[in-house]
CSV table of C-alpha atoms in Angstrom, one decimal:
chain,number,residue,atom,x,y,z
Y,124,MET,CA,20.9,-21.7,23.7
Y,125,LYS,CA,22.0,-21.5,20.1
Y,126,LYS,CA,18.6,-22.8,19.0
Y,127,ILE,CA,16.7,-20.2,21.1
Y,128,ALA,CA,19.0,-17.5,19.6
Y,129,GLY,CA,18.3,-18.7,16.2
Y,130,ILE,CA,14.5,-18.7,16.7
Y,131,TRP,CA,14.6,-15.2,18.1
Y,132,GLY,CA,16.8,-14.0,15.1
Y,133,SER,CA,14.3,-15.5,12.6
Y,134,CYS,CA,11.4,-13.8,14.4
Y,135,LEU,CA,13.2,-10.4,14.3
Y,136,LEU,CA,14.1,-10.9,10.7
Y,137,LEU,CA,10.4,-11.7,9.8
Y,138,LEU,CA,9.2,-8.6,11.7
Y,139,SER,CA,11.7,-6.3,10.2
Y,140,GLY,CA,10.8,-7.6,6.7
Y,141,CYS,CA,7.1,-7.0,7.4
Y,142,SER,CA,7.7,-3.4,8.4
Y,143,ALA,CA,9.8,-2.8,5.4
Y,144,ILE,CA,7.0,-4.0,3.0
Y,145,GLN,CA,4.4,-1.7,4.4
Y,146,ASN,CA,3.7,0.7,7.3
Y,147,MET,CA,0.5,-0.5,9.0
Y,148,ASP,CA,1.4,0.9,12.4
Y,149,VAL,CA,-1.7,1.3,14.6
Y,150,LEU,CA,0.6,2.4,17.5
Y,151,ASN,CA,1.7,5.5,15.6
Y,152,PRO,CA,-1.6,7.4,15.0
Y,153,ALA,CA,-1.7,10.4,12.6
Y,154,GLY,CA,-5.4,11.2,12.8
Y,155,SER,CA,-8.0,12.2,15.4
Y,156,GLN,CA,-9.9,8.9,15.1
Y,157,ALA,CA,-6.7,6.8,15.2
Y,158,GLU,CA,-5.6,8.7,18.3
Y,159,GLU,CA,-8.8,7.9,20.1
Y,160,GLN,CA,-8.5,4.2,19.1
Y,161,TYR,CA,-4.9,4.2,20.4
Y,162,SER,CA,-6.1,5.5,23.7
Y,163,LEU,CA,-8.6,2.6,23.9
Y,164,ILE,CA,-5.7,0.1,23.0
Y,165,LYS,CA,-3.6,1.6,25.8
Y,166,LEU,CA,-6.5,1.4,28.3
Y,167,SER,CA,-7.2,-2.3,27.5
Y,168,ILE,CA,-3.4,-3.1,27.8
Y,169,TYR,CA,-3.3,-1.4,31.3
Y,170,ILE,CA,-6.3,-3.3,32.5
Y,171,MET,CA,-4.8,-6.6,31.2
Y,172,LEU,CA,-1.5,-5.8,32.9
Y,173,ILE,CA,-3.2,-5.2,36.2
Y,174,VAL,CA,-4.9,-8.6,35.9
Y,175,MET,CA,-1.8,-10.3,34.8
Y,176,VAL,CA,0.4,-8.8,37.5
Y,177,THR,CA,-2.2,-9.7,40.2
Y,178,VAL,CA,-2.4,-13.3,39.0
Y,179,VAL,CA,1.4,-13.7,38.7
Y,180,VAL,CA,2.1,-12.2,42.2
Y,181,LEU,CA,-0.6,-14.5,43.8
Y,182,PHE,CA,0.7,-17.5,41.9
Y,183,ILE,CA,4.3,-16.9,43.0
Y,184,ARG,CA,3.1,-16.2,46.7
Y,185,PHE,CA,1.1,-19.4,46.9
Y,186,VAL,CA,3.8,-21.5,45.1
Y,187,TYR,CA,6.4,-20.2,47.6
Y,188,LYS,CA,4.1,-20.6,50.6
Y,189,TYR,CA,2.9,-24.1,50.0
Y,190,ARG,CA,6.1,-25.5,48.4
Y,191,ALA,CA,7.3,-28.9,49.6
Y,192,ARG,CA,10.0,-28.5,52.1
Y,193,PRO,CA,11.4,-30.3,55.2
Y,194,GLY,CA,9.0,-29.9,58.2
Y,195,PHE,CA,6.1,-28.7,56.1
Y,196,THR,CA,2.7,-30.2,56.9
Y,197,PRO,CA,-0.3,-29.3,54.8
Y,198,GLU,CA,-3.3,-28.1,56.8
Y,199,LYS,CA,-5.8,-30.9,57.6
Y,200,HIS,CA,-8.8,-28.6,57.4
Y,201,GLN,CA,-9.4,-27.5,53.8
Y,202,GLU,CA,-12.1,-24.9,53.1
Y,203,ASN,CA,-14.0,-25.3,49.8
Y,204,ARG,CA,-16.2,-22.2,50.0
Y,205,ASN,CA,-15.3,-18.6,50.5
Y,206,LYS,CA,-18.1,-16.2,49.7
Y,207,LYS,CA,-16.0,-13.0,49.8
Y,208,LEU,CA,-13.5,-14.4,47.4
Y,209,GLU,CA,-16.1,-15.8,45.1
Y,210,LEU,CA,-18.0,-12.4,45.0
Y,211,THR,CA,-14.6,-10.6,44.4
Y,212,TRP,CA,-13.6,-12.7,41.3
Y,213,THR,CA,-17.2,-12.5,40.0
Y,214,ILE,CA,-17.7,-8.7,40.4
Y,215,LEU,CA,-14.1,-7.5,39.6
Y,216,PRO,CA,-14.1,-8.8,36.0
Y,217,PHE,CA,-17.5,-7.2,35.4
Y,218,VAL,CA,-16.1,-3.9,36.8
Y,219,LEU,CA,-13.0,-4.1,34.5
Y,220,LEU,CA,-15.1,-4.9,31.5
Y,221,LEU,CA,-17.3,-1.9,32.4
Y,222,ILE,CA,-14.2,0.4,32.6
Y,223,LEU,CA,-13.3,-0.7,29.1
Y,224,ALA,CA,-16.8,-0.7,27.6
Y,225,VAL,CA,-17.9,2.7,28.6
Y,226,PRO,CA,-15.2,4.7,26.7
Y,227,MET,CA,-15.4,2.3,23.8
Y,228,VAL,CA,-19.2,2.7,23.4
Y,229,LYS,CA,-18.8,6.5,23.9
Y,230,SER,CA,-16.1,6.5,21.2
Y,231,VAL,CA,-18.2,4.5,18.6
Y,232,PHE,CA,-21.6,6.3,19.1
Y,233,GLY,CA,-19.9,9.7,19.7
Y,234,GLU,CA,-18.2,9.5,16.3
Y,235,GLU,CA,-21.6,8.8,14.7
Y,236,LYS,CA,-23.1,12.0,16.3
Y,237,GLN,CA,-20.3,14.3,15.2
Y,238,ASP,CA,-21.5,17.3,13.1
Y,239,ASN,CA,-20.3,16.9,9.6
Y,240,THR,CA,-21.3,20.3,8.4
Y,241,GLY,CA,-18.4,21.7,6.4
Y,242,ALA,CA,-16.8,18.4,6.2
Y,243,MET,CA,-15.1,17.4,3.0
Y,244,LYS,CA,-16.7,14.5,1.1
Y,245,VAL,CA,-15.0,11.7,-0.7
Y,246,LYS,CA,-16.6,8.7,-2.5
Y,247,VAL,CA,-14.6,5.5,-2.4
Y,248,THR,CA,-15.5,2.6,-4.7
Y,249,ALA,CA,-13.7,-0.8,-4.3
Y,250,SER,CA,-13.5,-3.3,-7.2
Y,251,LYS,CA,-11.4,-6.4,-7.5
Y,252,TYR,CA,-8.6,-5.4,-6.9
Y,253,TRP,CA,-8.3,-1.6,-7.0
Y,254,TRP,CA,-9.7,1.6,-5.5
Y,255,LYS,CA,-11.5,4.5,-7.1
Y,256,PHE,CA,-11.6,7.9,-5.3
Y,257,GLU,CA,-14.1,10.6,-6.3
Y,258,TYR,CA,-14.2,14.2,-5.0
Y,259,PRO,CA,-17.7,15.3,-5.9
Y,260,GLU,CA,-17.2,18.8,-4.7
Y,261,LYS,CA,-14.1,19.2,-6.9
Y,262,ASP,CA,-15.2,17.2,-10.0
Y,263,ILE,CA,-12.1,15.0,-9.6
Y,264,VAL,CA,-11.8,11.2,-10.1
Y,265,THR,CA,-8.6,9.3,-9.4
Y,266,SER,CA,-7.4,5.9,-8.2
Y,267,GLN,CA,-5.0,4.1,-6.0
Y,268,GLU,CA,-3.8,7.4,-4.3
Y,269,LEU,CA,-6.1,9.3,-2.0
Y,270,HIS,CA,-5.1,12.9,-1.3
Y,271,LEU,CA,-6.5,14.6,1.9
Y,272,PRO,CA,-5.8,18.0,3.5
Y,273,LYS,CA,-4.3,18.1,7.0
Y,274,GLY,CA,-6.7,19.1,9.8
Y,275,LYS,CA,-9.8,18.8,7.7
Y,276,ARG,CA,-12.7,16.4,8.7
Y,277,VAL,CA,-13.4,14.0,5.8
Y,278,VAL,CA,-16.6,12.0,5.4
Y,279,ILE,CA,-15.9,9.0,3.3
Y,280,GLU,CA,-18.8,7.3,1.4
Y,281,LEU,CA,-18.0,3.7,0.8
Y,282,HIS,CA,-19.3,1.5,-2.1
Y,283,SER,CA,-18.4,-1.9,-3.6
Y,284,LYS,CA,-18.9,-3.0,-7.2
Y,285,ASP,CA,-18.5,-6.8,-6.6
Y,286,VAL,CA,-17.8,-8.4,-3.2
Y,287,ILE,CA,-17.3,-7.3,0.4
Y,288,HIS,CA,-14.2,-5.2,0.9
Y,289,SER,CA,-12.9,-3.2,3.9
Y,290,PHE,CA,-11.3,0.2,3.8
Y,291,TRP,CA,-8.4,0.4,6.3
Y,292,VAL,CA,-5.8,3.0,6.9
Y,293,PRO,CA,-4.4,2.0,10.4
Y,294,GLN,CA,-2.6,5.2,11.1
Y,295,LEU,CA,-5.7,7.4,10.3
Y,296,GLY,CA,-8.6,5.4,11.7
Y,297,GLY,CA,-10.4,2.1,11.9
Y,298,LYS,CA,-11.8,-0.3,9.3
Y,299,GLN,CA,-15.3,0.0,7.6
Y,300,ASP,CA,-16.7,-2.6,5.3
Y,301,LEU,CA,-17.8,-1.9,1.7
Y,302,ILE,CA,-20.8,-4.0,0.9
Y,303,PRO,CA,-22.4,-4.4,-2.6
Y,304,GLY,CA,-25.8,-2.6,-2.8
Y,305,ARG,CA,-25.3,-0.7,0.4
Y,306,THR,CA,-23.6,2.6,1.3
Y,307,ASN,CA,-21.5,2.9,4.5
Y,308,LYS,CA,-19.9,5.9,5.8
Y,309,MET,CA,-16.9,6.8,8.0
Y,310,ALA,CA,-14.9,9.9,9.0
Y,311,LEU,CA,-11.2,10.6,9.1
Y,312,THR,CA,-9.4,13.7,10.3
Y,313,PRO,CA,-5.7,13.5,9.3
Y,314,GLU,CA,-3.5,15.5,11.7
Y,315,LYS,CA,0.0,14.9,10.3
Y,316,VAL,CA,1.4,15.5,6.8
Y,317,GLY,CA,2.7,12.3,5.3
Y,318,THR,CA,2.0,9.2,3.2
Y,319,TYR,CA,0.1,6.4,4.8
Y,320,GLN,CA,-0.5,2.8,3.7
Y,321,GLY,CA,-4.0,1.6,3.3
Y,322,LYS,CA,-5.4,-1.7,2.2
Y,323,CYS,CA,-8.4,-4.0,2.0
Y,324,GLY,CA,-9.0,-5.5,5.4
Y,325,GLU,CA,-11.5,-8.2,4.3
Y,326,PHE,CA,-10.5,-11.3,2.3
Y,327,CYS,CA,-12.0,-10.6,-1.1
Y,328,GLY,CA,-10.4,-13.2,-3.5
Y,329,ALA,CA,-7.2,-14.2,-5.1
Y,330,GLY,CA,-5.7,-10.6,-5.4
Y,331,HIS,CA,-6.7,-9.6,-1.9
Y,332,SER,CA,-3.1,-9.1,-0.6
Y,333,PHE,CA,-2.3,-6.8,-3.5
Y,334,MET,CA,-5.4,-4.6,-2.9
Y,335,ARG,CA,-3.5,-1.6,-1.5
Y,336,PHE,CA,-3.6,2.1,-1.8
Y,337,LEU,CA,-1.8,5.1,-0.5
Y,338,VAL,CA,-3.2,8.1,1.4
Y,339,LYS,CA,-1.2,11.3,1.0
Y,340,VAL,CA,-2.0,13.9,3.6
Y,341,ASP,CA,-0.9,17.3,2.3
Y,342,SER,CA,-0.8,20.8,3.9
Y,343,GLN,CA,-3.8,23.0,3.0
Y,344,LYS,CA,-1.7,24.8,0.4
Y,345,ASP,CA,-0.2,21.7,-1.2
Y,346,TYR,CA,-3.7,20.1,-1.3
Y,347,GLN,CA,-5.1,23.0,-3.1
Y,348,GLN,CA,-2.2,23.0,-5.5
Y,349,TRP,CA,-2.9,19.2,-6.2
Y,350,VAL,CA,-6.5,20.0,-6.8
Y,351,ASN,CA,-5.6,22.7,-9.3
Y,352,GLN,CA,-3.1,20.4,-11.1
Y,353,MET,CA,-5.7,17.6,-11.3
Y,354,LYS,CA,-8.2,20.0,-13.0
Y,355,LYS,CA,-5.7,20.7,-15.8
Y,356,GLU,CA,-6.0,18.5,-18.9
Y,357,ASN,CA,-3.0,16.3,-20.0
Y,358,GLY,CA,-1.5,17.0,-23.4
Y,359,SER,CA,0.4,20.2,-22.9
Y,360,THR,CA,3.7,18.4,-23.1
Y,361,LYS,CA,5.1,17.6,-26.5
Y,362,LEU,CA,5.4,13.8,-27.1
Y,363,SER,CA,8.4,12.1,-28.6
Y,364,ALA,CA,8.0,9.6,-31.5
Y,365,GLN,CA,7.9,6.7,-29.1
Y,366,GLU,CA,5.5,8.4,-26.7
Y,367,SER,CA,3.1,9.4,-29.7
Y,368,GLU,CA,3.2,5.7,-30.8
Y,369,GLY,CA,2.4,4.7,-27.2
Y,370,GLN,CA,-0.6,7.1,-27.3
Y,371,ARG,CA,-1.8,5.4,-30.4
Y,372,VAL,CA,-1.6,2.0,-28.8
Y,373,PHE,CA,-3.4,3.3,-25.7
Y,374,LYS,CA,-6.3,4.6,-27.7
Y,375,SER,CA,-6.6,1.4,-29.6
Y,376,ASN,CA,-6.4,-1.0,-26.6
Y,377,CYS,CA,-6.9,0.8,-23.3
Y,378,LEU,CA,-9.2,3.9,-23.8
Y,379,SER,CA,-12.4,1.9,-23.6
Y,380,CYS,CA,-11.7,1.1,-19.9
Y,381,HIS,CA,-9.3,3.8,-18.7
Y,382,ALA,CA,-9.6,7.7,-18.8
Y,383,THR,CA,-6.6,10.0,-18.9
Y,384,SER,CA,-8.7,13.0,-17.7
Y,385,SER,CA,-9.7,13.4,-14.0
Y,386,THR,CA,-13.2,14.9,-14.5
Y,387,ALA,CA,-16.2,12.9,-13.6
Y,388,SER,CA,-17.7,13.1,-17.1
Y,389,ALA,CA,-14.6,11.6,-18.6
Y,390,ASN,CA,-14.7,8.7,-16.3
Y,391,GLN,CA,-18.4,7.8,-16.8
Y,392,GLY,CA,-18.6,4.2,-18.1
Y,393,LYS,CA,-15.0,3.4,-17.6
Y,394,GLU,CA,-14.5,0.1,-15.8
Y,395,GLY,CA,-10.8,0.5,-15.1
Y,396,PRO,CA,-8.7,2.9,-12.9
Y,397,ASN,CA,-8.3,6.5,-13.9
Y,398,LEU,CA,-4.8,7.1,-15.3
Y,399,ALA,CA,-4.7,10.9,-15.4
Y,400,ASP,CA,-1.7,11.1,-12.9
Y,401,PHE,CA,-0.2,7.7,-13.6
Y,402,GLY,CA,3.3,9.1,-14.1
Y,403,ASP,CA,3.2,10.7,-10.7
Y,404,ARG,CA,2.1,7.7,-8.7
Y,405,GLU,CA,4.5,5.8,-6.5
Y,406,ARG,CA,3.0,2.4,-7.2
Y,407,VAL,CA,2.0,0.3,-10.2
Y,408,ALA,CA,-1.1,-1.9,-9.7
Y,409,GLY,CA,-1.3,-0.6,-6.2
Y,410,PHE,CA,1.8,-2.4,-4.8
Y,411,MET,CA,4.9,-2.4,-7.0
Y,412,PRO,CA,7.3,0.6,-7.3
Y,413,ASN,CA,6.5,2.7,-10.4
Y,414,THR,CA,9.5,1.8,-12.5
Y,415,GLU,CA,9.7,1.1,-16.3
Y,416,LYS,CA,10.5,-2.6,-15.5
Y,417,ASN,CA,7.3,-3.0,-13.4
Y,418,VAL,CA,5.1,-1.1,-15.7
Y,419,LEU,CA,6.1,-3.5,-18.6
Y,420,LYS,CA,5.7,-6.5,-16.3
Y,421,TRP,CA,2.2,-5.4,-15.4
Y,422,LEU,CA,1.2,-4.5,-19.0
Y,423,LYS,CA,2.5,-7.8,-20.5
Y,424,ASP,CA,0.6,-10.2,-18.1
Y,425,PRO,CA,-1.7,-8.5,-15.5
Y,426,LYS,CA,-3.2,-11.7,-14.3
Y,427,LYS,CA,0.2,-13.2,-13.4
Y,428,VAL,CA,1.2,-10.1,-11.5
Y,429,LYS,CA,-2.1,-9.6,-9.6
Y,430,PRO,CA,-4.1,-12.9,-9.6
Y,431,GLY,CA,-7.9,-12.4,-10.1
Y,432,THR,CA,-7.6,-9.0,-11.8
Y,433,ASP,CA,-10.2,-8.2,-14.5
Y,434,MET,CA,-7.6,-6.4,-16.6
Y,435,PRO,CA,-7.0,-8.6,-19.7
Y,436,LYS,CA,-3.7,-9.1,-21.5
Y,437,ALA,CA,-3.6,-7.0,-24.7
Y,438,LYS,CA,-3.5,-9.1,-27.9
Y,439,GLY,CA,-1.2,-8.7,-30.8
Y,440,LEU,CA,1.2,-6.2,-29.2
Y,441,SER,CA,5.0,-6.5,-29.7
Y,442,ASP,CA,7.7,-5.6,-27.3
Y,443,ASN,CA,8.1,-2.3,-29.0
Y,444,ASP,CA,4.4,-1.6,-28.6
Y,445,TYR,CA,4.6,-2.3,-24.9
Y,446,ALA,CA,7.7,-0.1,-24.6
Y,447,ALA,CA,5.9,2.7,-26.4
Y,448,LEU,CA,2.8,2.3,-24.2
Y,449,SER,CA,4.9,2.3,-21.0
Y,450,ALA,CA,6.7,5.5,-22.2
Y,451,TYR,CA,3.3,7.2,-22.9
Y,452,LEU,CA,1.8,6.2,-19.5
Y,453,LYS,CA,4.9,7.9,-17.9
Y,454,THR,CA,3.9,11.2,-19.5
Y,455,LEU,CA,0.6,11.2,-17.7
Y,456,LYS,CA,1.6,13.7,-15.0
Y,457,LYS,CA,-0.1,16.6,-13.3
């Protein structure tokens, strides 16, 4: 009994640990597409429960009826054919599959036929191991955090720069692959304000488990405020001596790959994530809390923190240089 209790305790501890790390709850939908998929999940569970209950009830009935007991004599004549039963257990599974298949097919192809006139457009590009988000109608480029307005249908154009990735935000909708050389599309309609965990749903290399991002669903007013802030250029805040030194280090070592402006023109030719709102982000490298300690850890040895990343370790920088660079990055706020 103690062993069983220990096993259950370990399982519950593991489950609680998983939910604390990230919220990937498909059973708590926050978007129209996720709600529809949740309905399909419930339908499939109900069908499976009907089958399971039927089998268990029949099993218990026959075990009880034909149990060995004093005075029990098995029937001498045993039938090995029963057309009615054979037809029933052949036709019934087909009917159950049909009940499940019809709404599923309707959901998949119905979504493809939706009118996207007036829908907001976002271009998503996946690279090992980070996410780039472009808002072509707003001339905004950012990374790692996707901002969407509540109640607005969003058509997402999906691209990959290297290998096959998969865009997945469980609480907002299903998965869609990003394939090199091919453009895929999917739509999301967020219905609840909040922050939702997204990640790559396709194994893509050593840093796959760290390829995460956040989707922030804002009210219409807050979303427009975010757009207005992103359009403003950084640099209005007066920098301290350390931050100014960090800016110098950044221009010497990081500017060739990273932009600190969110406009499309400023991000042309940049191979690394946009850093215009780095100081506002909740995560460093997509998965660590945005603290000074974690920023320094990431800057000093990126490949150790996120295996397989293309970000190189800067050469010839002292601890003071790293501290100054970290301080400057924290000033990049909108």
